[in-house]
Amino acid sequence: MPHVITQSCCSDASCVYACPVNCIHPTPDEPDFHTAEMLYIDPVECVDCGACVTACPVDAIKHDGSLNPAERIFLELNADFYTEPRPRPLLAPVVPPLQVRAPGALRVAIVGSGPAAMYAADEVLTIPAARVRMYERLPQPGGLSRFGVAPDHQRTRAVSRQFDAIRTNPRLELLTGVEVGTDLMHQQLLAEHDAVIYAVGASADRPLDVPGAELPGVTSATEFVAWYNGHPDFTDRSFDLSSRRAVIVGNGNVALDVARILTTDPDRLAATDIAPHALKALQQSKIDEVIAVGRRGLAQSAFTVPELVGVTSMPDVDVVISESELKSLPDTDPRARILRDLPRRPGNRRIVLEYLQSPTAIVGESAVRSVEFARNELVAAADGTVRVKPTGELRTVATGLVLTSIGYRGRPVADLPFDDVDGTVPHTAGRVNGIRATYVAGWIKRGPTGFIGTNKSCAQETVRSLVADYNSGLLA
Ligand SMILES: Cc1cc2nc3c(=O)[nH]c(=O)nc-3n(C[C@H](O)[C@H](O)[C@H](O)COP(=O)(O)OP(=O)(O)OC[C@H]3O[C@@H](n4cnc5c(N)ncnc54)[C@H](O)[C@@H]3O)c2cc1C
Ligand code: SF4
Ligand code: SF4
């Protein structure tokens, strides 16, 4: 009867170092850590000691006897990861403690207060006498762990308890309502600190570039997410929820979050910490169908398997997908197992997953009335990758709300170099290229990939570079 990792896993790897038999993988030093959708427990090796349960900040680990019916798929998902033999040491390699060899107390400025900033601060503060001053442009700290994670993901949002605990360290000073680059410049930060870490996230949207995209009723999922989470920049937004169908362009995890929030019974949302103005609007909503459309096929879907489990296990919402799409997946694919034989329950709202279509125009006079899509087919490119090719067939979908969810990207940071293609700050192991004593962590460093906990190993790498530079006298 092993323990099992479930949907809310955010990949922070705390459980890895708690496990006495090294049966939780991939570990941060293993090559597949950065591509894995979660961590998995080897059911054969687990000795059921329960140490990982206490270590997990988001209550993701359960004894298999306490899984509810919707979570039982995670038994298979955990076991599947170990189908191939996996060589491993007796214990996961522990990250050695940081050591400062230069005299004096290290002073670090951190810009941002999201997950990457908090993990970076936690790492710096392991050094005796080191001090951190954190600058956040918003009145409240937390970044996307507060204003991005969906309100119905209560277990994931519990990670904020860990960040709250880090903030109680008396050697950390948090200054909110300060935008670096506007209220305070980089040179001022450098004058007062030994080093500056930018953990400013990737808050810009990739825009939808089709005729009509500027019509009222077309907006980004980013704005919708920020609105329902009470982000102070977006509380005055309003969304037209009066038509019966919403269309989401994109099918990643954010698209699924938005589809869930639009279809969940508001009585259930009322039990979460959704923003009151959003709850009120959703209580009046007429939307009973959300179509999430991807330009490629089901096999190339951007959502992760744990998120798919979350959306298909809603009691009051049916997930609909065509048989032909399902056939495109081999039976062994976990997504096929999850999507096969989904129930159809009369009266339920619906989330429809559609594929192989690209929007070509948003149609309407004073507001969106429909979206025109071109159908695609998949073709193998010369380099072996799969590309989409329009078939020439068009279809029109009536809707009053279009949300675009086609990716995030970083914004340029004042006084720092910027890679306009990737939307990141160019760096080497966290050191900003060509600028002294300046570092990056989180999404502005590696782009909008991974989960909350992925920022932990990312921030640790950055702080290790910073301390190595301090010890070498490069920050003097
Ligand atoms: C909609 C959404 C839902 C998600 N849901 C989940 C989930 O359920 N589970 C999960 O594991 N991961 C989830 N993620 C991913 C997770 O939120 C990210 O991995 C993580 O937040 C990235 O951390 P970060 O610190 O790099 O950036 P952010 O969290 O964006 O933090 C950046 C911070 O910097 C501040 N800032 C920016 N510029 C400045 C400036 N010039 N001066 C001062 N402050 C500044 C911002 O206000 C912000 O507080 C989600 C992401 C999104 C977008
Ligand atoms: S219950 Fe114990 S042995 Fe099993 S995964 Fe957790 S820490 Fe490891
Ligand atoms: S969230 Fe962290 S501690 Fe919890 S299961 Fe995932 S990797 Fe382990």
PDB file of N, CA and C and ligand atoms in Angstrom, residues 8-11 111-118 135-138 140-145 147-150 153 156 178-182 198-203 225 228-229 231 254 257 307 408 413 441-444 446 449-455, ligand 1:
ATOM      1  N   SER A   8      -2.013  18.238  -7.100  1.00  0.00           N
ATOM      2  CA  SER A   8      -1.509  19.571  -6.743  1.00  0.00           C
ATOM      3  C   SER A   8       0.015  19.656  -6.698  1.00  0.00           C
ATOM      4  N   CYS A   9       0.723  18.568  -7.008  1.00  0.00           N
ATOM      5  CA  CYS A   9       2.196  18.605  -6.965  1.00  0.00           C
ATOM      6  C   CYS A   9       2.719  19.797  -7.759  1.00  0.00           C
ATOM      7  N   CYS A  10       3.570  20.613  -7.135  1.00  0.00           N
ATOM      8  CA  CYS A  10       4.119  21.779  -7.841  1.00  0.00           C
ATOM      9  C   CYS A  10       5.618  21.625  -8.062  1.00  0.00           C
ATOM     10  N   SER A  11       6.131  20.393  -7.890  1.00  0.00           N
ATOM     11  CA  SER A  11       7.517  20.064  -8.253  1.00  0.00           C
ATOM     12  C   SER A  11       8.568  20.815  -7.452  1.00  0.00           C
ATOM     13  N   VAL A 111      14.077  41.764  -6.643  1.00  0.00           N
ATOM     14  CA  VAL A 111      12.978  42.503  -7.274  1.00  0.00           C
ATOM     15  C   VAL A 111      11.884  41.501  -7.619  1.00  0.00           C
ATOM     16  N   GLY A 112      10.685  41.704  -7.052  1.00  0.00           N
ATOM     17  CA  GLY A 112       9.584  40.758  -7.203  1.00  0.00           C
ATOM     18  C   GLY A 112       9.388  40.017  -5.891  1.00  0.00           C
ATOM     19  N   SER A 113       8.189  39.448  -5.719  1.00  0.00           N
ATOM     20  CA  SER A 113       7.917  38.693  -4.489  1.00  0.00           C
ATOM     21  C   SER A 113       7.102  37.443  -4.797  1.00  0.00           C
ATOM     22  N   GLY A 114       7.228  36.945  -6.054  1.00  0.00           N
ATOM     23  CA  GLY A 114       6.557  35.703  -6.434  1.00  0.00           C
ATOM     24  C   GLY A 114       7.381  34.507  -5.973  1.00  0.00           C
ATOM     25  N   PRO A 115       7.031  33.310  -6.453  1.00  0.00           N
ATOM     26  CA  PRO A 115       7.734  32.108  -6.007  1.00  0.00           C
ATOM     27  C   PRO A 115       9.255  32.180  -6.182  1.00  0.00           C
ATOM     28  N   ALA A 116       9.729  32.655  -7.336  1.00  0.00           N
ATOM     29  CA  ALA A 116      11.183  32.674  -7.562  1.00  0.00           C
ATOM     30  C   ALA A 116      11.865  33.594  -6.560  1.00  0.00           C
ATOM     31  N   ALA A 117      11.254  34.743  -6.286  1.00  0.00           N
ATOM     32  CA  ALA A 117      11.824  35.688  -5.318  1.00  0.00           C
ATOM     33  C   ALA A 117      11.855  35.061  -3.928  1.00  0.00           C
ATOM     34  N   MET A 118      10.761  34.385  -3.547  1.00  0.00           N
ATOM     35  CA  MET A 118      10.698  33.818  -2.196  1.00  0.00           C
ATOM     36  C   MET A 118      11.711  32.687  -2.025  1.00  0.00           C
ATOM     37  N   TYR A 135      11.666  44.018  -3.190  1.00  0.00           N
ATOM     38  CA  TYR A 135      10.860  45.119  -3.735  1.00  0.00           C
ATOM     39  C   TYR A 135       9.742  44.543  -4.598  1.00  0.00           C
ATOM     40  N   GLU A 136       8.502  44.912  -4.312  1.00  0.00           N
ATOM     41  CA  GLU A 136       7.348  44.397  -5.064  1.00  0.00           C
ATOM     42  C   GLU A 136       6.502  45.577  -5.540  1.00  0.00           C
ATOM     43  N   ARG A 137       6.146  45.578  -6.828  1.00  0.00           N
ATOM     44  CA  ARG A 137       5.391  46.722  -7.359  1.00  0.00           C
ATOM     45  C   ARG A 137       3.936  46.739  -6.879  1.00  0.00           C
ATOM     46  N   LEU A 138       3.380  45.569  -6.553  1.00  0.00           N
ATOM     47  CA  LEU A 138       1.979  45.516  -6.119  1.00  0.00           C
ATOM     48  C   LEU A 138       1.874  45.749  -4.609  1.00  0.00           C
ATOM     49  N   GLN A 140       0.428  43.802  -2.594  1.00  0.00           N
ATOM     50  CA  GLN A 140       0.495  42.515  -1.892  1.00  0.00           C
ATOM     51  C   GLN A 140       1.558  41.631  -2.536  1.00  0.00           C
ATOM     52  N   PRO A 141       2.270  40.845  -1.727  1.00  0.00           N
ATOM     53  CA  PRO A 141       3.294  39.961  -2.293  1.00  0.00           C
ATOM     54  C   PRO A 141       2.677  38.660  -2.822  1.00  0.00           C
ATOM     55  N   GLY A 142       3.484  37.853  -3.500  1.00  0.00           N
ATOM     56  CA  GLY A 142       3.038  36.503  -3.887  1.00  0.00           C
ATOM     57  C   GLY A 142       3.108  36.240  -5.377  1.00  0.00           C
ATOM     58  N   GLY A 143       3.069  37.297  -6.213  1.00  0.00           N
ATOM     59  CA  GLY A 143       3.116  37.085  -7.664  1.00  0.00           C
ATOM     60  C   GLY A 143       1.987  36.165  -8.103  1.00  0.00           C
ATOM     61  N   LEU A 144       2.300  35.266  -9.021  1.00  0.00           N
ATOM     62  CA  LEU A 144       1.261  34.394  -9.576  1.00  0.00           C
ATOM     63  C   LEU A 144       0.785  33.339  -8.584  1.00  0.00           C
ATOM     64  N   SER A 145       1.537  33.098  -7.497  1.00  0.00           N
ATOM     65  CA  SER A 145       1.014  32.136  -6.516  1.00  0.00           C
ATOM     66  C   SER A 145      -0.226  32.716  -5.847  1.00  0.00           C
ATOM     67  N   PHE A 147      -1.977  35.670  -7.547  1.00  0.00           N
ATOM     68  CA  PHE A 147      -2.848  36.260  -8.567  1.00  0.00           C
ATOM     69  C   PHE A 147      -2.956  35.424  -9.843  1.00  0.00           C
ATOM     70  N   GLY A 148      -2.353  34.211  -9.854  1.00  0.00           N
ATOM     71  CA  GLY A 148      -2.418  33.354 -11.039  1.00  0.00           C
ATOM     72  C   GLY A 148      -3.098  32.026 -10.746  1.00  0.00           C
ATOM     73  N   VAL A 149      -2.630  31.326  -9.714  1.00  0.00           N
ATOM     74  CA  VAL A 149      -3.176  29.998  -9.389  1.00  0.00           C
ATOM     75  C   VAL A 149      -4.686  30.110  -9.176  1.00  0.00           C
ATOM     76  N   ALA A 150      -5.431  29.211  -9.802  1.00  0.00           N
ATOM     77  CA  ALA A 150      -6.895  29.302  -9.770  1.00  0.00           C
ATOM     78  C   ALA A 150      -7.422  29.134  -8.344  1.00  0.00           C
ATOM     79  N   HIS A 153      -8.001  25.745  -6.886  1.00  0.00           N
ATOM     80  CA  HIS A 153      -6.819  24.918  -6.589  1.00  0.00           C
ATOM     81  C   HIS A 153      -6.339  25.268  -5.174  1.00  0.00           C
ATOM     82  N   THR A 156      -2.959  23.902  -3.953  1.00  0.00           N
ATOM     83  CA  THR A 156      -1.787  24.572  -4.534  1.00  0.00           C
ATOM     84  C   THR A 156      -1.593  25.941  -3.892  1.00  0.00           C
ATOM     85  N   VAL A 178       6.529  49.347  -4.739  1.00  0.00           N
ATOM     86  CA  VAL A 178       7.737  49.963  -5.313  1.00  0.00           C
ATOM     87  C   VAL A 178       8.050  49.260  -6.631  1.00  0.00           C
ATOM     88  N   GLU A 179       7.977  50.000  -7.734  1.00  0.00           N
ATOM     89  CA  GLU A 179       8.285  49.410  -9.031  1.00  0.00           C
ATOM     90  C   GLU A 179       9.714  49.768  -9.410  1.00  0.00           C
ATOM     91  N   VAL A 180      10.560  48.752  -9.474  1.00  0.00           N
ATOM     92  CA  VAL A 180      11.955  48.996  -9.855  1.00  0.00           C
ATOM     93  C   VAL A 180      11.991  49.298 -11.357  1.00  0.00           C
ATOM     94  N   GLY A 181      12.735  50.337 -11.719  1.00  0.00           N
ATOM     95  CA  GLY A 181      12.750  50.788 -13.117  1.00  0.00           C
ATOM     96  C   GLY A 181      11.894  52.029 -13.285  1.00  0.00           C
ATOM     97  N   THR A 182      11.010  52.299 -12.291  1.00  0.00           N
ATOM     98  CA  THR A 182      10.170  53.502 -12.322  1.00  0.00           C
ATOM     99  C   THR A 182      10.386  54.303 -11.036  1.00  0.00           C
ATOM    100  N   TYR A 198      16.752  39.814 -10.038  1.00  0.00           N
ATOM    101  CA  TYR A 198      15.458  40.137 -10.636  1.00  0.00           C
ATOM    102  C   TYR A 198      14.635  38.854 -10.754  1.00  0.00           C
ATOM    103  N   ALA A 199      13.466  38.851 -10.113  1.00  0.00           N
ATOM    104  CA  ALA A 199      12.538  37.712 -10.207  1.00  0.00           C
ATOM    105  C   ALA A 199      11.172  38.296 -10.554  1.00  0.00           C
ATOM    106  N   VAL A 200      11.132  38.948 -11.724  1.00  0.00           N
ATOM    107  CA  VAL A 200       9.974  39.783 -12.079  1.00  0.00           C
ATOM    108  C   VAL A 200       8.938  39.057 -12.942  1.00  0.00           C
ATOM    109  N   GLY A 201       9.144  37.747 -13.183  1.00  0.00           N
ATOM    110  CA  GLY A 201       8.126  36.975 -13.881  1.00  0.00           C
ATOM    111  C   GLY A 201       8.051  37.277 -15.369  1.00  0.00           C
ATOM    112  N   ALA A 202       6.971  36.796 -15.985  1.00  0.00           N
ATOM    113  CA  ALA A 202       6.756  36.959 -17.436  1.00  0.00           C
ATOM    114  C   ALA A 202       5.290  37.315 -17.617  1.00  0.00           C
ATOM    115  N   SER A 203       4.968  38.592 -17.437  1.00  0.00           N
ATOM    116  CA  SER A 203       3.555  38.965 -17.314  1.00  0.00           C
ATOM    117  C   SER A 203       2.902  39.410 -18.615  1.00  0.00           C
ATOM    118  N   VAL A 225      -7.895  35.845 -15.648  1.00  0.00           N
ATOM    119  CA  VAL A 225      -7.329  35.201 -14.452  1.00  0.00           C
ATOM    120  C   VAL A 225      -7.060  36.250 -13.370  1.00  0.00           C
ATOM    121  N   TYR A 228     -10.359  37.412 -11.805  1.00  0.00           N
ATOM    122  CA  TYR A 228     -11.045  36.553 -10.822  1.00  0.00           C
ATOM    123  C   TYR A 228     -10.197  36.325  -9.576  1.00  0.00           C
ATOM    124  N   ASN A 229      -8.887  36.626  -9.675  1.00  0.00           N
ATOM    125  CA  ASN A 229      -8.033  36.484  -8.494  1.00  0.00           C
ATOM    126  C   ASN A 229      -7.850  37.795  -7.727  1.00  0.00           C
ATOM    127  N   HIS A 231      -6.478  40.713  -8.680  1.00  0.00           N
ATOM    128  CA  HIS A 231      -5.263  41.497  -8.946  1.00  0.00           C
ATOM    129  C   HIS A 231      -5.648  42.976  -9.008  1.00  0.00           C
ATOM    130  N   VAL A 254      -3.438  27.094 -18.394  1.00  0.00           N
ATOM    131  CA  VAL A 254      -4.186  28.313 -18.080  1.00  0.00           C
ATOM    132  C   VAL A 254      -5.551  28.270 -18.771  1.00  0.00           C
ATOM    133  N   ASP A 257      -7.693  26.137 -16.663  1.00  0.00           N
ATOM    134  CA  ASP A 257      -8.098  26.875 -15.448  1.00  0.00           C
ATOM    135  C   ASP A 257      -9.300  27.759 -15.751  1.00  0.00           C
ATOM    136  N   GLU A 307      -3.511  18.425 -14.698  1.00  0.00           N
ATOM    137  CA  GLU A 307      -4.564  19.429 -14.932  1.00  0.00           C
ATOM    138  C   GLU A 307      -5.762  18.805 -15.629  1.00  0.00           C
ATOM    139  N   TYR A 408       2.660  33.204 -22.360  1.00  0.00           N
ATOM    140  CA  TYR A 408       3.182  34.367 -21.641  1.00  0.00           C
ATOM    141  C   TYR A 408       4.579  34.674 -22.155  1.00  0.00           C
ATOM    142  N   VAL A 413      13.337  44.565 -18.930  1.00  0.00           N
ATOM    143  CA  VAL A 413      13.590  45.104 -17.590  1.00  0.00           C
ATOM    144  C   VAL A 413      14.554  46.273 -17.746  1.00  0.00           C
ATOM    145  N   ALA A 441      16.105  35.099 -11.733  1.00  0.00           N
ATOM    146  CA  ALA A 441      15.546  33.811 -11.297  1.00  0.00           C
ATOM    147  C   ALA A 441      14.085  33.748 -11.727  1.00  0.00           C
ATOM    148  N   GLY A 442      13.587  32.521 -11.905  1.00  0.00           N
ATOM    149  CA  GLY A 442      12.162  32.331 -12.224  1.00  0.00           C
ATOM    150  C   GLY A 442      11.867  32.523 -13.702  1.00  0.00           C
ATOM    151  N   TRP A 443      10.644  32.949 -14.003  1.00  0.00           N
ATOM    152  CA  TRP A 443      10.178  33.006 -15.390  1.00  0.00           C
ATOM    153  C   TRP A 443      10.947  34.020 -16.232  1.00  0.00           C
ATOM    154  N   ILE A 444      11.459  35.088 -15.642  1.00  0.00           N
ATOM    155  CA  ILE A 444      12.216  36.053 -16.454  1.00  0.00           C
ATOM    156  C   ILE A 444      13.562  35.452 -16.843  1.00  0.00           C
ATOM    157  N   ARG A 446      14.059  31.788 -17.255  1.00  0.00           N
ATOM    158  CA  ARG A 446      13.970  30.599 -18.117  1.00  0.00           C
ATOM    159  C   ARG A 446      12.722  30.572 -18.984  1.00  0.00           C
ATOM    160  N   THR A 449       7.827  28.456 -18.068  1.00  0.00           N
ATOM    161  CA  THR A 449       7.715  26.996 -18.050  1.00  0.00           C
ATOM    162  C   THR A 449       7.799  26.500 -16.611  1.00  0.00           C
ATOM    163  N   GLY A 450       7.278  25.310 -16.394  1.00  0.00           N
ATOM    164  CA  GLY A 450       7.388  24.672 -15.081  1.00  0.00           C
ATOM    165  C   GLY A 450       6.311  25.159 -14.129  1.00  0.00           C
ATOM    166  N   PHE A 451       6.461  24.727 -12.895  1.00  0.00           N
ATOM    167  CA  PHE A 451       5.427  24.939 -11.889  1.00  0.00           C
ATOM    168  C   PHE A 451       6.009  25.793 -10.763  1.00  0.00           C
ATOM    169  N   ILE A 452       5.194  26.067  -9.756  1.00  0.00           N
ATOM    170  CA  ILE A 452       5.664  26.936  -8.672  1.00  0.00           C
ATOM    171  C   ILE A 452       6.986  26.413  -8.111  1.00  0.00           C
ATOM    172  N   GLY A 453       7.022  25.110  -7.809  1.00  0.00           N
ATOM    173  CA  GLY A 453       8.206  24.543  -7.167  1.00  0.00           C
ATOM    174  C   GLY A 453       9.428  24.467  -8.064  1.00  0.00           C
ATOM    175  N   THR A 454       9.217  24.503  -9.384  1.00  0.00           N
ATOM    176  CA  THR A 454      10.362  24.473 -10.303  1.00  0.00           C
ATOM    177  C   THR A 454      11.246  25.699 -10.077  1.00  0.00           C
ATOM    178  N   ASN A 455      10.621  26.764  -9.578  1.00  0.00           N
ATOM    179  CA  ASN A 455      11.391  27.992  -9.331  1.00  0.00           C
ATOM    180  C   ASN A 455      12.369  27.843  -8.172  1.00  0.00           C
TER     181      ASN A 455
HETATM  182  C1  LIG B   1      -2.647  31.631 -14.656  1.00  0.00           C
HETATM  183  C2  LIG B   1      -1.549  30.800 -14.057  1.00  0.00           C
HETATM  184  C3  LIG B   1      -1.883  29.736 -13.214  1.00  0.00           C
HETATM  185  C4  LIG B   1      -0.865  28.952 -12.654  1.00  0.00           C
HETATM  186  N1  LIG B   1      -1.219  27.913 -11.855  1.00  0.00           N
HETATM  187  C5  LIG B   1      -0.248  27.127 -11.314  1.00  0.00           C
HETATM  188  C6  LIG B   1      -0.602  26.022 -10.483  1.00  0.00           C
HETATM  189  O1  LIG B   1      -1.779  25.745 -10.252  1.00  0.00           O
HETATM  190  N2  LIG B   1       0.415  25.274  -9.953  1.00  0.00           N
HETATM  191  C7  LIG B   1       1.737  25.573 -10.196  1.00  0.00           C
HETATM  192  O2  LIG B   1       2.621  24.875  -9.679  1.00  0.00           O
HETATM  193  N3  LIG B   1       2.099  26.609 -10.994  1.00  0.00           N
HETATM  194  C8  LIG B   1       1.138  27.390 -11.550  1.00  0.00           C
HETATM  195  N4  LIG B   1       1.485  28.433 -12.370  1.00  0.00           N
HETATM  196  C9  LIG B   1       2.929  28.709 -12.604  1.00  0.00           C
HETATM  197  C10 LIG B   1       3.531  29.574 -11.469  1.00  0.00           C
HETATM  198  O3  LIG B   1       2.614  30.553 -11.089  1.00  0.00           O
HETATM  199  C11 LIG B   1       4.863  30.188 -11.943  1.00  0.00           C
HETATM  200  O4  LIG B   1       5.792  29.120 -12.114  1.00  0.00           O
HETATM  201  C12 LIG B   1       5.475  31.170 -10.950  1.00  0.00           C
HETATM  202  O5  LIG B   1       4.551  32.082 -10.428  1.00  0.00           O
HETATM  203  C13 LIG B   1       6.624  31.980 -11.606  1.00  0.00           C
HETATM  204  O6  LIG B   1       7.255  32.688 -10.562  1.00  0.00           O
HETATM  205  P1  LIG B   1       8.050  34.059 -10.758  1.00  0.00           P
HETATM  206  O7  LIG B   1       8.441  34.460  -9.377  1.00  0.00           O
HETATM  207  O8  LIG B   1       9.094  33.884 -11.782  1.00  0.00           O
HETATM  208  O9  LIG B   1       6.995  35.108 -11.364  1.00  0.00           O
HETATM  209  P2  LIG B   1       5.687  35.783 -10.744  1.00  0.00           P
HETATM  210  O10 LIG B   1       4.926  34.814  -9.915  1.00  0.00           O
HETATM  211  O11 LIG B   1       4.978  36.395 -11.895  1.00  0.00           O
HETATM  212  O12 LIG B   1       6.228  36.937  -9.782  1.00  0.00           O
HETATM  213  C14 LIG B   1       6.820  38.116 -10.290  1.00  0.00           C
HETATM  214  C15 LIG B   1       6.596  39.244  -9.292  1.00  0.00           C
HETATM  215  O13 LIG B   1       7.420  40.352  -9.648  1.00  0.00           O
HETATM  216  C16 LIG B   1       6.676  41.552  -9.500  1.00  0.00           C
HETATM  217  N5  LIG B   1       7.293  42.569 -10.363  1.00  0.00           N
HETATM  218  C17 LIG B   1       7.337  42.561 -11.721  1.00  0.00           C
HETATM  219  N6  LIG B   1       8.026  43.630 -12.169  1.00  0.00           N
HETATM  220  C18 LIG B   1       8.425  44.328 -11.077  1.00  0.00           C
HETATM  221  C19 LIG B   1       9.178  45.534 -10.897  1.00  0.00           C
HETATM  222  N7  LIG B   1       9.672  46.209 -11.939  1.00  0.00           N
HETATM  223  N8  LIG B   1       9.396  45.984  -9.635  1.00  0.00           N
HETATM  224  C20 LIG B   1       8.914  45.293  -8.553  1.00  0.00           C
HETATM  225  N9  LIG B   1       8.190  44.152  -8.679  1.00  0.00           N
HETATM  226  C21 LIG B   1       7.960  43.661  -9.926  1.00  0.00           C
HETATM  227  C22 LIG B   1       5.274  41.141  -9.916  1.00  0.00           C
HETATM  228  O14 LIG B   1       4.296  42.062  -9.451  1.00  0.00           O
HETATM  229  C23 LIG B   1       5.163  39.764  -9.270  1.00  0.00           C
HETATM  230  O15 LIG B   1       4.705  39.852  -7.932  1.00  0.00           O
HETATM  231  C24 LIG B   1       0.498  29.231 -12.945  1.00  0.00           C
HETATM  232  C25 LIG B   1       0.822  30.292 -13.806  1.00  0.00           C
HETATM  233  C26 LIG B   1      -0.192  31.067 -14.359  1.00  0.00           C
HETATM  234  C27 LIG B   1       0.167  32.178 -15.293  1.00  0.00           C
END
